[in-house]
Amino acid sequence: MLIRPFLLDALLVVFLPYFTVMNSVDCFHQIPESNALLMLECFLTLLMFLVVGK
């Protein structure tokens, strides 16, 4: 029972920030000037990373 929460925490701490940063970097490189919705999605992804990272 104690192993599962530990593995879940390790997964969140290690993999989630890594993939979130990678997705955000890729996302910001692909933003066309007129696509505000994609810009909003990238901003929310970064915001989620900052909240989860704390």
Backbone as numpy.savetxt, mean C-alpha at the origin, in Angstrom:
# Nx Ny Nz CAx CAy CAz Cx Cy Cz
-2.51 -21.98 18.30 -3.32 -20.77 18.30 -2.47 -19.49 18.30
-1.33 -19.51 18.97 -0.50 -18.32 19.03 0.30 -18.10 17.76
0.45 -19.16 16.97 1.26 -19.05 15.75 0.54 -18.23 14.68
-0.76 -18.41 14.54 -1.48 -17.73 13.47 -1.46 -16.21 13.58
-1.75 -15.62 14.74 -1.65 -14.15 14.81 -0.23 -13.64 14.56
0.76 -14.40 15.02 2.14 -13.98 14.79 2.46 -13.97 13.30
2.04 -15.02 12.58 2.29 -15.07 11.14 1.53 -13.97 10.42
0.32 -13.70 10.86 -0.46 -12.63 10.23 0.20 -11.28 10.45
0.67 -11.04 11.67 1.37 -9.78 11.95 2.64 -9.66 11.12
3.38 -10.75 11.00 4.61 -10.73 10.21 4.29 -10.42 8.75
3.21 -11.01 8.26 2.79 -10.77 6.88 2.42 -9.30 6.67
1.67 -8.74 7.62 1.28 -7.33 7.50 2.47 -6.40 7.60
3.37 -6.69 8.52 4.50 -5.79 8.75 5.50 -5.84 7.61
5.74 -7.03 7.06 6.78 -7.18 6.04 6.25 -7.00 4.63
5.21 -7.75 4.27 4.79 -7.79 2.87 3.86 -6.66 2.47
2.93 -6.29 3.35 1.97 -5.26 2.97 2.63 -3.91 2.67
3.51 -3.40 3.55 4.18 -2.14 3.19 5.00 -2.24 1.90
5.69 -3.37 1.70 6.51 -3.52 0.51 5.66 -3.45 -0.75
4.59 -4.25 -0.79 3.76 -4.27 -1.99 3.01 -2.95 -2.17
2.64 -2.32 -1.06 1.95 -1.04 -1.16 2.86 0.02 -1.76
4.11 0.07 -1.31 5.06 1.04 -1.86 5.31 0.76 -3.33
5.51 -0.50 -3.68 5.77 -0.85 -5.07 4.59 -0.48 -5.96
3.37 -0.76 -5.49 2.19 -0.41 -6.27 2.04 1.10 -6.40
2.35 1.82 -5.35 2.23 3.28 -5.39 3.23 3.88 -6.36
4.46 3.38 -6.34 5.48 3.88 -7.26 5.08 3.62 -8.69
4.62 2.39 -8.98 4.17 2.06 -10.34 2.98 2.92 -10.72
2.09 3.12 -9.77 0.88 3.89 -10.02 1.21 5.33 -10.38
2.10 5.95 -9.60 2.43 7.35 -9.86 3.20 7.53 -11.17
3.91 6.51 -11.61 4.62 6.62 -12.88 3.67 6.54 -14.07
2.45 6.02 -13.86 1.53 5.81 -14.98 0.40 6.83 -15.03
0.47 7.88 -14.22 -0.63 8.85 -14.18 -0.59 9.78 -15.39
-1.63 9.73 -16.22 -1.75 10.76 -17.25 -2.27 12.05 -16.61
-2.04 13.17 -17.26 -2.38 14.45 -16.64 -3.87 14.61 -16.37
-4.71 14.00 -17.18 -6.15 14.23 -17.06 -6.87 13.17 -16.22
-6.15 12.18 -15.72 -6.83 11.09 -15.02 -6.85 11.32 -13.51
-7.83 12.08 -13.06 -7.93 12.42 -11.64 -8.31 11.22 -10.78
-9.09 10.30 -11.33 -9.52 9.14 -10.55 -8.34 8.25 -10.19
-7.45 8.05 -11.14 -6.25 7.25 -10.87 -5.36 7.96 -9.84
-5.27 9.27 -9.93 -4.50 10.04 -8.97 -5.08 9.87 -7.56
-6.40 9.89 -7.46 -7.06 9.71 -6.16 -6.79 8.32 -5.62
-6.84 7.32 -6.49 -6.55 5.95 -6.06 -5.12 5.82 -5.54
-4.18 6.44 -6.20 -2.79 6.40 -5.75 -2.63 7.10 -4.41
-3.31 8.23 -4.25 -3.24 8.97 -2.99 -3.80 8.14 -1.84
-4.93 7.48 -2.08 -5.54 6.65 -1.04 -4.66 5.46 -0.70
-3.98 4.92 -1.70 -3.05 3.80 -1.45 -1.91 4.26 -0.55
-1.35 5.42 -0.83 -0.28 5.96 0.01 -0.78 6.27 1.42
-1.98 6.80 1.52 -2.56 7.11 2.82 -2.75 5.83 3.63
-3.22 4.77 2.97 -3.39 3.49 3.65 -2.04 2.97 4.14
-1.01 3.14 3.33 0.33 2.70 3.74 0.80 3.45 4.98
0.56 4.73 5.03 0.98 5.53 6.18 0.22 5.14 7.44
-1.08 4.85 7.29 -1.90 4.47 8.45 -1.49 3.09 8.95
-1.32 2.13 8.04 -0.95 0.77 8.43 0.48 0.73 8.97
1.35 1.57 8.41 2.74 1.60 8.85 2.92 2.05 10.28
2.00 2.85 10.79 2.08 3.31 12.18 1.50 2.25 13.05
